[in-house]
Amino acid sequence: MSIPASANGEAQPSLGIDELLERVRAGYERIEPREAYEAARAGEALLVDIRYAALRERDGLIPGALVVERNELEWRLDPQGSHRLPEATSHALRIVVICNEGYASSLAVQSLHQLGLYRATDLVGGFQAWRGAGFPVG
């Protein structure tokens, strides 16, 4: 097992992904499919689908969701960024990140929080939970 060094050079024990996810998720409130659907429908949240193309082609899309692949997420949603999307208007924007099952989205939210997008959250269970709850898929 490798032990990475901290900023001050002291050895720090490695985290496993399960513990990392638990720590990340403890820092914000995640959102269930019904709440995400209602917030998006009311214009109170921007749904952002970060699934890769093969999953979107296989399973479909959430109508109205903005598709931003994970490797472009920070550049596209940073309101101060030179490559931002027109929807990236403010650090106060409520963003709901959606991956396939709700794991990668949690790590993406942590990154968005580091950019100051403090209202970013993710969908518990991801796209599969959305579809399983019977919400629209196109």
PDB file of C-alpha atoms in Angstrom, residues 22-29 113:
ATOM      1  CA  GLU A  22     -18.623   8.829   1.888  1.00  0.00           C
ATOM      2  CA  ARG A  23     -16.512  11.867   2.768  1.00  0.00           C
ATOM      3  CA  VAL A  24     -17.431  13.736  -0.412  1.00  0.00           C
ATOM      4  CA  ARG A  25     -21.152  13.059   0.008  1.00  0.00           C
ATOM      5  CA  ALA A  26     -21.076  14.178   3.649  1.00  0.00           C
ATOM      6  CA  GLY A  27     -20.291  17.681   2.369  1.00  0.00           C
ATOM      7  CA  TYR A  28     -23.588  18.295   0.573  1.00  0.00           C
ATOM      8  CA  GLU A  29     -27.161  17.111   0.244  1.00  0.00           C
ATOM      9  CA  HIS A 113     -17.801  22.871  -5.316  1.00  0.00           C
TER      10      HIS A 113
END
